[in-house]
Amino acid sequence: MSVVMATFNGEEFLMEQLASIARQSRCPDDMIVVDDASTDATATILRDFADAAPFPVELVVRSSHLGTSATFEEAMRRATGDILLICDQDDHWHPDKIATMVDRLQANPGALLAFSDSRLVGPTNRQIDRSRWRIAGFTPSEWRSMRDDAFGQMVFRQVVAGCTAAIRSDLLTAALPFPGALQEVAGPIIYDRWLSLVAAAAGPVVLVPEQLIDYRIHEGQQVGIPALRWRRVAPKAVLHLAQLVISTAERNRRNEYLDLHLAEIDKRLTLSGLATDASDRRLALAEEHVRRRIELTAERRNRIRRVIREFHHQDGYRRFSFGLATAVADALR
């Protein structure tokens, strides 16, 4: 079992994060850290930790900066464990984080990914909220929906933060390399969004409702919720409301972006041997819904009728979008 970490100019909180990994009740078999050409003391901190850690640490310090997703990809390629735990540079792992995540994933052999809740803290470790899931509106009723239909939940909404996830190495046969910009619809998809979509398309995912890390919010975050803007844990009510104010052009761009990535996942699962009849069916239904929404752009006369039909379709708005909010937005555009 391997811990994989990507770093960049993380000296402020890095020592605390590394210490929390060294104090785990179950240590990793090894740890792979790739530094993305930091210009502060990050590399020095990492070298000192590698010399003293109670487990092997492989450290790679890049000479040029490539970004978060590319750095995590290199770390994942170097990992040798059957299970990989993804680690950010600025959080704090609770003592049973590794043991709990590994046990839950091993208890669910059909799952390629598990993810936990986390506690939100500020730069000084002051608690901001006891639960990232709670503030995101990810409620117990949605936990049940996620267990029954993880892919349906993840298609339209980012739920998994990479720093709370554990993945099986088998997932990487389909997920790597992380896709770059597919055509010119949008930029590259963020790595944890991609991993969660591929894993959920392939099969079930494991929910771990315990808060196993302190998820730190601060101004210098590489990814996450910089400056308390809640970018990646927006409450679901806000996401519903946003459907009504997104421009037609932006809505079309997002649908085309999603369509391209669903097609890419379909291809990757087939080539990797992870595809099943069930995964093929899940992907086909999601792609059909997204493409029907794309077709609404050119449909004026019968748009409302088609939206109503899609809303009542069991594999339509209620499964793969924000339900009524998205349907109303599509009808009014």
mmCIF file of C-alpha atoms in Angstrom:
data_model
loop_
_atom_site.group_PDB
_atom_site.id
_atom_site.type_symbol
_atom_site.label_atom_id
_atom_site.label_comp_id
_atom_site.label_asym_id
_atom_site.label_seq_id
_atom_site.Cartn_x
_atom_site.Cartn_y
_atom_site.Cartn_z
ATOM 1 C CA MET A 1 0.000 0.000 0.000
ATOM 2 C CA SER A 2 1.491 3.315 -1.150
ATOM 3 C CA VAL A 3 0.938 6.957 -0.267
ATOM 4 C CA VAL A 4 1.307 9.275 -3.272
ATOM 5 C CA MET A 5 1.909 12.990 -2.763
ATOM 6 C CA ALA A 6 2.375 15.967 -5.081
ATOM 7 C CA THR A 7 3.978 19.135 -3.719
ATOM 8 C CA PHE A 8 4.598 22.683 -4.874
ATOM 9 C CA ASN A 9 5.751 25.527 -2.618
ATOM 10 C CA GLY A 10 4.135 23.834 0.356
ATOM 11 C CA GLU A 11 6.587 24.677 3.128
ATOM 12 C CA GLU A 12 3.992 26.371 5.365
ATOM 13 C CA PHE A 13 1.965 23.263 6.225
ATOM 14 C CA LEU A 14 4.049 20.401 4.822
ATOM 15 C CA MET A 15 5.849 19.374 8.014
ATOM 16 C CA GLU A 16 2.552 18.946 9.864
ATOM 17 C CA GLN A 17 1.143 16.804 7.067
ATOM 18 C CA LEU A 18 4.235 14.604 6.908
ATOM 19 C CA ALA A 19 4.264 14.171 10.693
ATOM 20 C CA SER A 20 0.635 13.037 10.612
ATOM 21 C CA ILE A 21 1.521 10.347 8.069
ATOM 22 C CA ALA A 22 4.459 9.136 10.159
ATOM 23 C CA ARG A 23 2.135 8.818 13.179
ATOM 24 C CA GLN A 24 -0.414 6.575 11.470
ATOM 25 C CA SER A 25 -1.603 3.511 13.363
ATOM 26 C CA ARG A 26 -0.821 1.592 10.188
ATOM 27 C CA CYS A 27 2.164 2.860 8.231
ATOM 28 C CA PRO A 28 2.257 2.662 4.436
ATOM 29 C CA ASP A 29 4.560 0.192 2.738
ATOM 30 C CA ASP A 30 6.114 3.126 0.934
ATOM 31 C CA MET A 31 5.525 6.740 -0.032
ATOM 32 C CA ILE A 32 6.165 8.444 -3.356
ATOM 33 C CA VAL A 33 6.511 12.219 -3.398
ATOM 34 C CA VAL A 34 6.928 14.252 -6.579
ATOM 35 C CA ASP A 35 7.782 17.910 -6.123
ATOM 36 C CA ASP A 36 6.744 20.177 -8.978
ATOM 37 C CA ALA A 37 9.799 22.460 -9.050
ATOM 38 C CA SER A 38 9.152 24.276 -5.778
ATOM 39 C CA THR A 39 11.049 27.512 -5.176
ATOM 40 C CA ASP A 40 10.747 27.497 -1.373
ATOM 41 C CA ALA A 41 12.033 25.051 1.259
ATOM 42 C CA THR A 42 9.664 22.234 0.249
ATOM 43 C CA ALA A 43 12.353 19.986 -1.252
ATOM 44 C CA THR A 44 14.581 20.372 1.812
ATOM 45 C CA ILE A 45 11.706 19.465 4.142
ATOM 46 C CA LEU A 46 10.964 16.402 2.011
ATOM 47 C CA ARG A 47 14.592 15.227 1.993
ATOM 48 C CA ASP A 48 14.800 15.502 5.767
ATOM 49 C CA PHE A 49 11.559 13.555 6.118
ATOM 50 C CA ALA A 50 12.708 10.842 3.693
ATOM 51 C CA ASP A 51 15.843 10.308 5.791
ATOM 52 C CA ALA A 52 13.886 9.907 9.050
ATOM 53 C CA ALA A 53 10.562 8.337 8.004
ATOM 54 C CA PRO A 54 9.635 4.915 9.441
ATOM 55 C CA PHE A 55 8.937 3.633 5.900
ATOM 56 C CA PRO A 56 10.657 3.977 2.495
ATOM 57 C CA VAL A 57 10.152 7.345 0.775
ATOM 58 C CA GLU A 58 10.917 7.881 -2.904
ATOM 59 C CA LEU A 59 11.416 11.577 -3.642
ATOM 60 C CA VAL A 60 11.443 13.075 -7.125
ATOM 61 C CA VAL A 61 12.190 16.792 -7.476
ATOM 62 C CA ARG A 62 11.314 18.177 -10.868
ATOM 63 C CA SER A 63 13.330 20.896 -12.557
ATOM 64 C CA SER A 64 10.318 22.351 -14.386
ATOM 65 C CA HIS A 65 6.747 23.064 -13.260
ATOM 66 C CA LEU A 66 3.988 21.003 -14.916
ATOM 67 C CA GLY A 67 0.954 21.345 -12.633
ATOM 68 C CA THR A 68 -0.972 19.326 -10.067
ATOM 69 C CA SER A 69 -2.500 16.608 -12.259
ATOM 70 C CA ALA A 70 0.748 15.841 -14.105
ATOM 71 C CA THR A 71 2.635 15.680 -10.809
ATOM 72 C CA PHE A 72 0.154 13.265 -9.260
ATOM 73 C CA GLU A 73 0.261 11.167 -12.420
ATOM 74 C CA GLU A 74 4.008 10.721 -12.110
ATOM 75 C CA ALA A 75 3.679 9.775 -8.443
ATOM 76 C CA MET A 76 0.974 7.223 -9.255
ATOM 77 C CA ARG A 77 3.044 5.679 -12.046
ATOM 78 C CA ARG A 78 5.927 5.173 -9.624
ATOM 79 C CA ALA A 79 3.779 3.585 -6.906
ATOM 80 C CA THR A 80 4.082 -0.170 -6.376
ATOM 81 C CA GLY A 81 1.222 -0.764 -3.938
ATOM 82 C CA ASP A 82 -2.033 -2.516 -4.780
ATOM 83 C CA ILE A 83 -3.811 0.351 -3.002
ATOM 84 C CA LEU A 84 -2.804 4.003 -3.358
ATOM 85 C CA LEU A 85 -3.747 6.726 -0.869
ATOM 86 C CA ILE A 86 -3.684 10.215 -2.373
ATOM 87 C CA CYS A 87 -2.144 12.921 -0.219
ATOM 88 C CA ASP A 88 -2.137 16.714 -0.483
ATOM 89 C CA GLN A 89 0.646 18.799 1.022
ATOM 90 C CA ASP A 90 -1.382 20.970 3.374
ATOM 91 C CA ASP A 91 -3.849 18.747 5.250
ATOM 92 C CA HIS A 92 -3.555 16.673 8.437
ATOM 93 C CA TRP A 93 -4.333 12.955 8.524
ATOM 94 C CA HIS A 94 -6.072 11.533 11.571
ATOM 95 C CA PRO A 95 -4.192 8.550 13.095
ATOM 96 C CA ASP A 96 -6.471 5.819 11.695
ATOM 97 C CA LYS A 97 -6.827 7.299 8.190
ATOM 98 C CA ILE A 98 -4.732 4.670 6.394
ATOM 99 C CA ALA A 99 -6.010 1.680 8.367
ATOM 100 C CA THR A 100 -9.649 2.678 7.904
ATOM 101 C CA MET A 101 -9.413 3.396 4.179
ATOM 102 C CA VAL A 102 -7.510 0.215 3.395
ATOM 103 C CA ASP A 103 -9.854 -1.944 5.477
ATOM 104 C CA ARG A 104 -12.977 -0.488 3.823
ATOM 105 C CA LEU A 105 -11.617 -0.896 0.316
ATOM 106 C CA GLN A 106 -10.457 -4.453 0.981
ATOM 107 C CA ALA A 107 -13.917 -5.289 2.355
ATOM 108 C CA ASN A 108 -15.398 -4.289 -1.021
ATOM 109 C CA PRO A 109 -13.404 -6.194 -3.650
ATOM 110 C CA GLY A 110 -15.568 -4.952 -6.530
ATOM 111 C CA ALA A 111 -14.796 -1.282 -5.845
ATOM 112 C CA LEU A 112 -11.865 0.614 -7.341
ATOM 113 C CA LEU A 113 -12.203 3.727 -5.165
ATOM 114 C CA ALA A 114 -13.125 4.684 -1.609
ATOM 115 C CA PHE A 115 -13.460 8.194 -0.249
ATOM 116 C CA SER A 116 -14.090 9.670 3.178
ATOM 117 C CA ASP A 117 -15.528 12.766 4.758
ATOM 118 C CA SER A 118 -13.191 15.371 6.239
ATOM 119 C CA ARG A 119 -13.174 18.175 8.776
ATOM 120 C CA LEU A 120 -12.685 21.709 7.426
ATOM 121 C CA VAL A 121 -10.023 23.753 9.212
ATOM 122 C CA GLY A 122 -8.309 27.072 8.654
ATOM 123 C CA PRO A 123 -4.598 27.948 8.545
ATOM 124 C CA THR A 124 -4.296 27.810 12.356
ATOM 125 C CA ASN A 125 -6.232 24.515 12.648
ATOM 126 C CA ARG A 126 -9.353 26.303 13.855
ATOM 127 C CA GLN A 127 -12.388 24.244 12.885
ATOM 128 C CA ILE A 128 -14.510 25.845 10.165
ATOM 129 C CA ASP A 129 -16.986 23.004 9.867
ATOM 130 C CA ARG A 130 -17.086 19.504 11.289
ATOM 131 C CA SER A 131 -17.962 17.922 7.925
ATOM 132 C CA ARG A 132 -17.042 18.721 4.332
ATOM 133 C CA TRP A 133 -19.895 16.476 3.217
ATOM 134 C CA ARG A 134 -22.384 18.356 5.368
ATOM 135 C CA ILE A 135 -21.475 21.767 4.035
ATOM 136 C CA ALA A 136 -21.617 20.388 0.489
ATOM 137 C CA GLY A 137 -25.155 19.134 1.070
ATOM 138 C CA PHE A 138 -24.002 15.529 0.692
ATOM 139 C CA THR A 139 -26.594 14.121 3.085
ATOM 140 C CA PRO A 140 -27.262 10.582 4.374
ATOM 141 C CA SER A 141 -30.045 10.205 1.802
ATOM 142 C CA GLU A 142 -27.495 10.981 -0.908
ATOM 143 C CA TRP A 143 -25.115 8.459 0.622
ATOM 144 C CA ARG A 144 -27.735 5.834 -0.122
ATOM 145 C CA SER A 145 -28.100 7.111 -3.678
ATOM 146 C CA MET A 146 -24.330 7.019 -4.081
ATOM 147 C CA ARG A 147 -24.152 3.431 -2.868
ATOM 148 C CA ASP A 148 -26.918 2.427 -5.286
ATOM 149 C CA ASP A 149 -25.791 4.495 -8.276
ATOM 150 C CA ALA A 150 -22.412 6.164 -7.786
ATOM 151 C CA PHE A 151 -22.011 6.951 -11.460
ATOM 152 C CA GLY A 152 -25.386 8.675 -11.688
ATOM 153 C CA GLN A 153 -24.374 10.917 -8.776
ATOM 154 C CA MET A 154 -20.885 11.680 -10.047
ATOM 155 C CA VAL A 155 -21.744 12.492 -13.654
ATOM 156 C CA PHE A 156 -23.232 15.863 -12.780
ATOM 157 C CA ARG A 157 -21.409 16.770 -9.597
ATOM 158 C CA GLN A 158 -17.926 16.652 -8.124
ATOM 159 C CA VAL A 159 -18.120 14.773 -4.825
ATOM 160 C CA VAL A 160 -14.714 13.167 -4.293
ATOM 161 C CA ALA A 161 -11.723 15.199 -3.124
ATOM 162 C CA GLY A 162 -8.555 13.377 -4.107
ATOM 163 C CA CYS A 163 -6.977 13.872 -0.682
ATOM 164 C CA THR A 164 -9.783 11.801 0.883
ATOM 165 C CA ALA A 165 -9.509 8.935 -1.612
ATOM 166 C CA ALA A 166 -7.912 5.509 -1.766
ATOM 167 C CA ILE A 167 -7.790 3.711 -5.107
ATOM 168 C CA ARG A 168 -6.843 0.284 -6.365
ATOM 169 C CA SER A 169 -3.878 0.256 -8.716
ATOM 170 C CA ASP A 170 -6.104 -1.526 -11.271
ATOM 171 C CA LEU A 171 -7.952 1.767 -11.759
ATOM 172 C CA LEU A 172 -4.814 3.307 -13.212
ATOM 173 C CA THR A 173 -4.853 0.934 -16.186
ATOM 174 C CA ALA A 174 -7.852 2.892 -17.455
ATOM 175 C CA ALA A 175 -7.364 6.279 -15.799
ATOM 176 C CA LEU A 176 -3.778 6.961 -16.882
ATOM 177 C CA PRO A 177 -2.643 8.972 -18.626
ATOM 178 C CA PHE A 178 -4.894 11.726 -17.351
ATOM 179 C CA PRO A 179 -6.579 13.226 -20.414
ATOM 180 C CA GLY A 180 -5.403 16.576 -21.656
ATOM 181 C CA ALA A 181 -7.736 19.046 -23.310
ATOM 182 C CA LEU A 182 -10.091 16.989 -25.478
ATOM 183 C CA GLN A 183 -10.409 19.002 -28.686
ATOM 184 C CA GLU A 184 -10.934 22.669 -27.785
ATOM 185 C CA VAL A 185 -14.081 22.458 -25.669
ATOM 186 C CA ALA A 186 -12.303 23.075 -22.382
ATOM 187 C CA GLY A 187 -9.058 22.588 -20.547
ATOM 188 C CA PRO A 188 -7.925 19.338 -18.928
ATOM 189 C CA ILE A 189 -10.204 17.744 -16.350
ATOM 190 C CA ILE A 190 -8.887 17.887 -12.776
ATOM 191 C CA TYR A 191 -7.344 14.584 -11.722
ATOM 192 C CA ASP A 192 -9.708 13.653 -8.854
ATOM 193 C CA ARG A 193 -12.808 14.349 -10.927
ATOM 194 C CA TRP A 194 -11.416 12.053 -13.622
ATOM 195 C CA LEU A 195 -10.469 9.247 -11.230
ATOM 196 C CA SER A 196 -13.890 9.279 -9.569
ATOM 197 C CA LEU A 197 -15.750 9.217 -12.899
ATOM 198 C CA VAL A 198 -13.703 6.301 -14.234
ATOM 199 C CA ALA A 199 -14.052 4.341 -10.987
ATOM 200 C CA ALA A 200 -17.818 4.920 -10.759
ATOM 201 C CA ALA A 201 -18.325 4.012 -14.409
ATOM 202 C CA ALA A 202 -16.501 0.732 -13.806
ATOM 203 C CA GLY A 203 -18.423 -0.267 -10.672
ATOM 204 C CA PRO A 204 -19.369 0.659 -7.100
ATOM 205 C CA VAL A 205 -17.432 3.067 -4.914
ATOM 206 C CA VAL A 206 -17.041 2.894 -1.139
ATOM 207 C CA LEU A 207 -18.276 5.712 1.083
ATOM 208 C CA VAL A 208 -16.443 6.199 4.372
ATOM 209 C CA PRO A 209 -18.508 8.666 6.441
ATOM 210 C CA GLU A 210 -15.856 9.237 9.107
ATOM 211 C CA GLN A 211 -13.849 12.489 9.002
ATOM 212 C CA LEU A 212 -10.381 11.044 8.472
ATOM 213 C CA ILE A 213 -8.450 14.191 7.603
ATOM 214 C CA ASP A 214 -8.415 17.865 8.462
ATOM 215 C CA TYR A 215 -8.969 19.504 5.076
ATOM 216 C CA ARG A 216 -7.180 22.832 5.300
ATOM 217 C CA ILE A 217 -8.553 25.973 3.661
ATOM 218 C CA HIS A 218 -6.020 28.749 3.059
ATOM 219 C CA GLU A 219 -5.033 31.382 0.536
ATOM 220 C CA GLY A 220 -2.166 29.455 -1.041
ATOM 221 C CA GLN A 221 -3.989 26.274 -2.035
ATOM 222 C CA GLN A 222 -3.071 24.696 -5.360
ATOM 223 C CA VAL A 223 -6.512 23.078 -5.583
ATOM 224 C CA GLY A 224 -9.426 23.079 -3.199
ATOM 225 C CA ILE A 225 -11.309 26.058 -1.770
ATOM 226 C CA PRO A 226 -8.930 29.018 -1.927
ATOM 227 C CA ALA A 227 -9.961 32.174 -0.097
ATOM 228 C CA LEU A 228 -13.054 30.443 1.314
ATOM 229 C CA ARG A 229 -14.796 30.578 -2.057
ATOM 230 C CA TRP A 230 -16.114 27.004 -1.561
ATOM 231 C CA ARG A 231 -15.337 26.277 -5.188
ATOM 232 C CA ARG A 232 -15.280 22.516 -4.838
ATOM 233 C CA VAL A 233 -17.731 21.951 -1.993
ATOM 234 C CA ALA A 234 -20.516 24.268 -3.097
ATOM 235 C CA PRO A 235 -23.772 23.412 -1.283
ATOM 236 C CA LYS A 236 -26.121 21.501 -3.521
ATOM 237 C CA ALA A 237 -28.797 24.215 -3.252
ATOM 238 C CA VAL A 238 -26.325 26.681 -4.772
ATOM 239 C CA LEU A 239 -25.540 24.257 -7.581
ATOM 240 C CA HIS A 240 -29.257 23.866 -8.297
ATOM 241 C CA LEU A 241 -29.714 27.645 -8.444
ATOM 242 C CA ALA A 242 -26.700 27.997 -10.711
ATOM 243 C CA GLN A 243 -28.484 25.929 -13.362
ATOM 244 C CA LEU A 244 -30.881 28.841 -13.891
ATOM 245 C CA VAL A 245 -28.217 31.499 -14.415
ATOM 246 C CA ILE A 246 -25.685 29.643 -16.563
ATOM 247 C CA SER A 247 -25.663 31.037 -20.088
ATOM 248 C CA THR A 248 -26.735 28.872 -23.009
ATOM 249 C CA ALA A 249 -23.212 28.984 -24.428
ATOM 250 C CA GLU A 250 -21.695 27.844 -21.123
ATOM 251 C CA ARG A 251 -24.301 25.111 -20.719
ATOM 252 C CA ASN A 252 -23.548 23.839 -24.220
ATOM 253 C CA ARG A 253 -19.825 23.909 -23.521
ATOM 254 C CA ARG A 254 -20.258 21.882 -20.320
ATOM 255 C CA ASN A 255 -22.440 19.303 -22.036
ATOM 256 C CA GLU A 256 -19.966 18.882 -24.886
ATOM 257 C CA TYR A 257 -17.115 18.669 -22.376
ATOM 258 C CA LEU A 258 -18.905 15.929 -20.443
ATOM 259 C CA ASP A 259 -19.849 14.075 -23.624
ATOM 260 C CA LEU A 260 -16.219 13.938 -24.732
ATOM 261 C CA HIS A 261 -15.050 12.622 -21.374
ATOM 262 C CA LEU A 262 -17.776 9.977 -21.170
ATOM 263 C CA ALA A 263 -16.751 8.713 -24.602
ATOM 264 C CA GLU A 264 -13.117 8.669 -23.482
ATOM 265 C CA ILE A 265 -13.997 6.660 -20.358
ATOM 266 C CA ASP A 266 -15.951 4.181 -22.473
ATOM 267 C CA LYS A 267 -12.922 3.662 -24.701
ATOM 268 C CA ARG A 268 -10.480 3.411 -21.782
ATOM 269 C CA LEU A 269 -12.520 0.824 -19.872
ATOM 270 C CA THR A 270 -12.742 -1.347 -22.977
ATOM 271 C CA LEU A 271 -9.021 -1.130 -23.743
ATOM 272 C CA SER A 272 -8.049 -1.833 -20.122
ATOM 273 C CA GLY A 273 -10.302 -4.870 -19.773
ATOM 274 C CA LEU A 274 -12.299 -3.242 -16.964
ATOM 275 C CA ALA A 275 -15.471 -2.885 -19.037
ATOM 276 C CA THR A 276 -18.492 -5.021 -18.164
ATOM 277 C CA ASP A 277 -22.019 -5.205 -19.497
ATOM 278 C CA ALA A 278 -23.096 -3.058 -16.539
ATOM 279 C CA SER A 279 -20.449 -0.381 -17.151
ATOM 280 C CA ASP A 280 -21.276 -0.293 -20.861
ATOM 281 C CA ARG A 281 -24.926 0.212 -19.972
ATOM 282 C CA ARG A 282 -24.205 2.988 -17.450
ATOM 283 C CA LEU A 283 -22.058 4.903 -19.884
ATOM 284 C CA ALA A 284 -24.459 4.482 -22.795
ATOM 285 C CA LEU A 285 -27.387 5.838 -20.777
ATOM 286 C CA ALA A 286 -25.390 8.834 -19.536
ATOM 287 C CA GLU A 287 -24.109 9.626 -23.023
ATOM 288 C CA GLU A 288 -27.624 9.417 -24.444
ATOM 289 C CA HIS A 289 -28.923 11.873 -21.839
ATOM 290 C CA VAL A 290 -26.107 14.360 -22.440
ATOM 291 C CA ARG A 291 -26.523 14.171 -26.208
ATOM 292 C CA ARG A 292 -30.263 14.697 -25.964
ATOM 293 C CA ARG A 293 -29.534 17.840 -23.967
ATOM 294 C CA ILE A 294 -27.043 18.997 -26.602
ATOM 295 C CA GLU A 295 -29.669 18.495 -29.317
ATOM 296 C CA LEU A 296 -32.034 20.865 -27.483
ATOM 297 C CA THR A 297 -29.880 23.785 -28.625
ATOM 298 C CA ALA A 298 -31.212 23.487 -32.163
ATOM 299 C CA GLU A 299 -34.712 22.462 -31.067
ATOM 300 C CA ARG A 300 -37.030 25.414 -30.529
ATOM 301 C CA ARG A 301 -40.553 24.346 -31.453
ATOM 302 C CA ASN A 302 -40.685 21.121 -29.415
ATOM 303 C CA ARG A 303 -38.108 21.960 -26.755
ATOM 304 C CA ILE A 304 -40.479 22.057 -23.777
ATOM 305 C CA ARG A 305 -42.137 18.814 -24.826
ATOM 306 C CA ARG A 306 -38.760 17.113 -25.165
ATOM 307 C CA VAL A 307 -37.596 18.463 -21.807
ATOM 308 C CA ILE A 308 -40.734 17.120 -20.104
ATOM 309 C CA ARG A 309 -40.192 13.731 -21.721
ATOM 310 C CA GLU A 310 -36.568 13.708 -20.594
ATOM 311 C CA PHE A 311 -37.550 14.680 -17.057
ATOM 312 C CA HIS A 312 -39.900 11.722 -16.777
ATOM 313 C CA HIS A 313 -37.317 9.357 -18.284
ATOM 314 C CA GLN A 314 -35.796 7.283 -15.462
ATOM 315 C CA ASP A 315 -32.345 7.771 -16.976
ATOM 316 C CA GLY A 316 -32.789 11.463 -17.728
ATOM 317 C CA TYR A 317 -32.535 14.639 -15.684
ATOM 318 C CA ARG A 318 -33.298 12.978 -12.365
ATOM 319 C CA ARG A 319 -30.431 10.519 -12.686
ATOM 320 C CA PHE A 320 -27.722 12.332 -14.630
ATOM 321 C CA SER A 321 -28.397 16.049 -13.945
ATOM 322 C CA PHE A 322 -29.709 18.319 -11.205
ATOM 323 C CA GLY A 323 -33.265 17.122 -11.774
ATOM 324 C CA LEU A 324 -35.971 19.752 -12.061
ATOM 325 C CA ALA A 325 -33.538 22.689 -11.872
ATOM 326 C CA THR A 326 -31.658 21.534 -14.975
ATOM 327 C CA ALA A 327 -34.872 20.658 -16.807
ATOM 328 C CA VAL A 328 -36.348 24.120 -16.192
ATOM 329 C CA ALA A 329 -33.107 25.786 -17.272
ATOM 330 C CA ASP A 330 -33.054 23.776 -20.516
ATOM 331 C CA ALA A 331 -36.694 24.597 -21.225
ATOM 332 C CA LEU A 332 -36.190 28.344 -20.729
ATOM 333 C CA ARG A 333 -32.996 28.881 -22.665
#
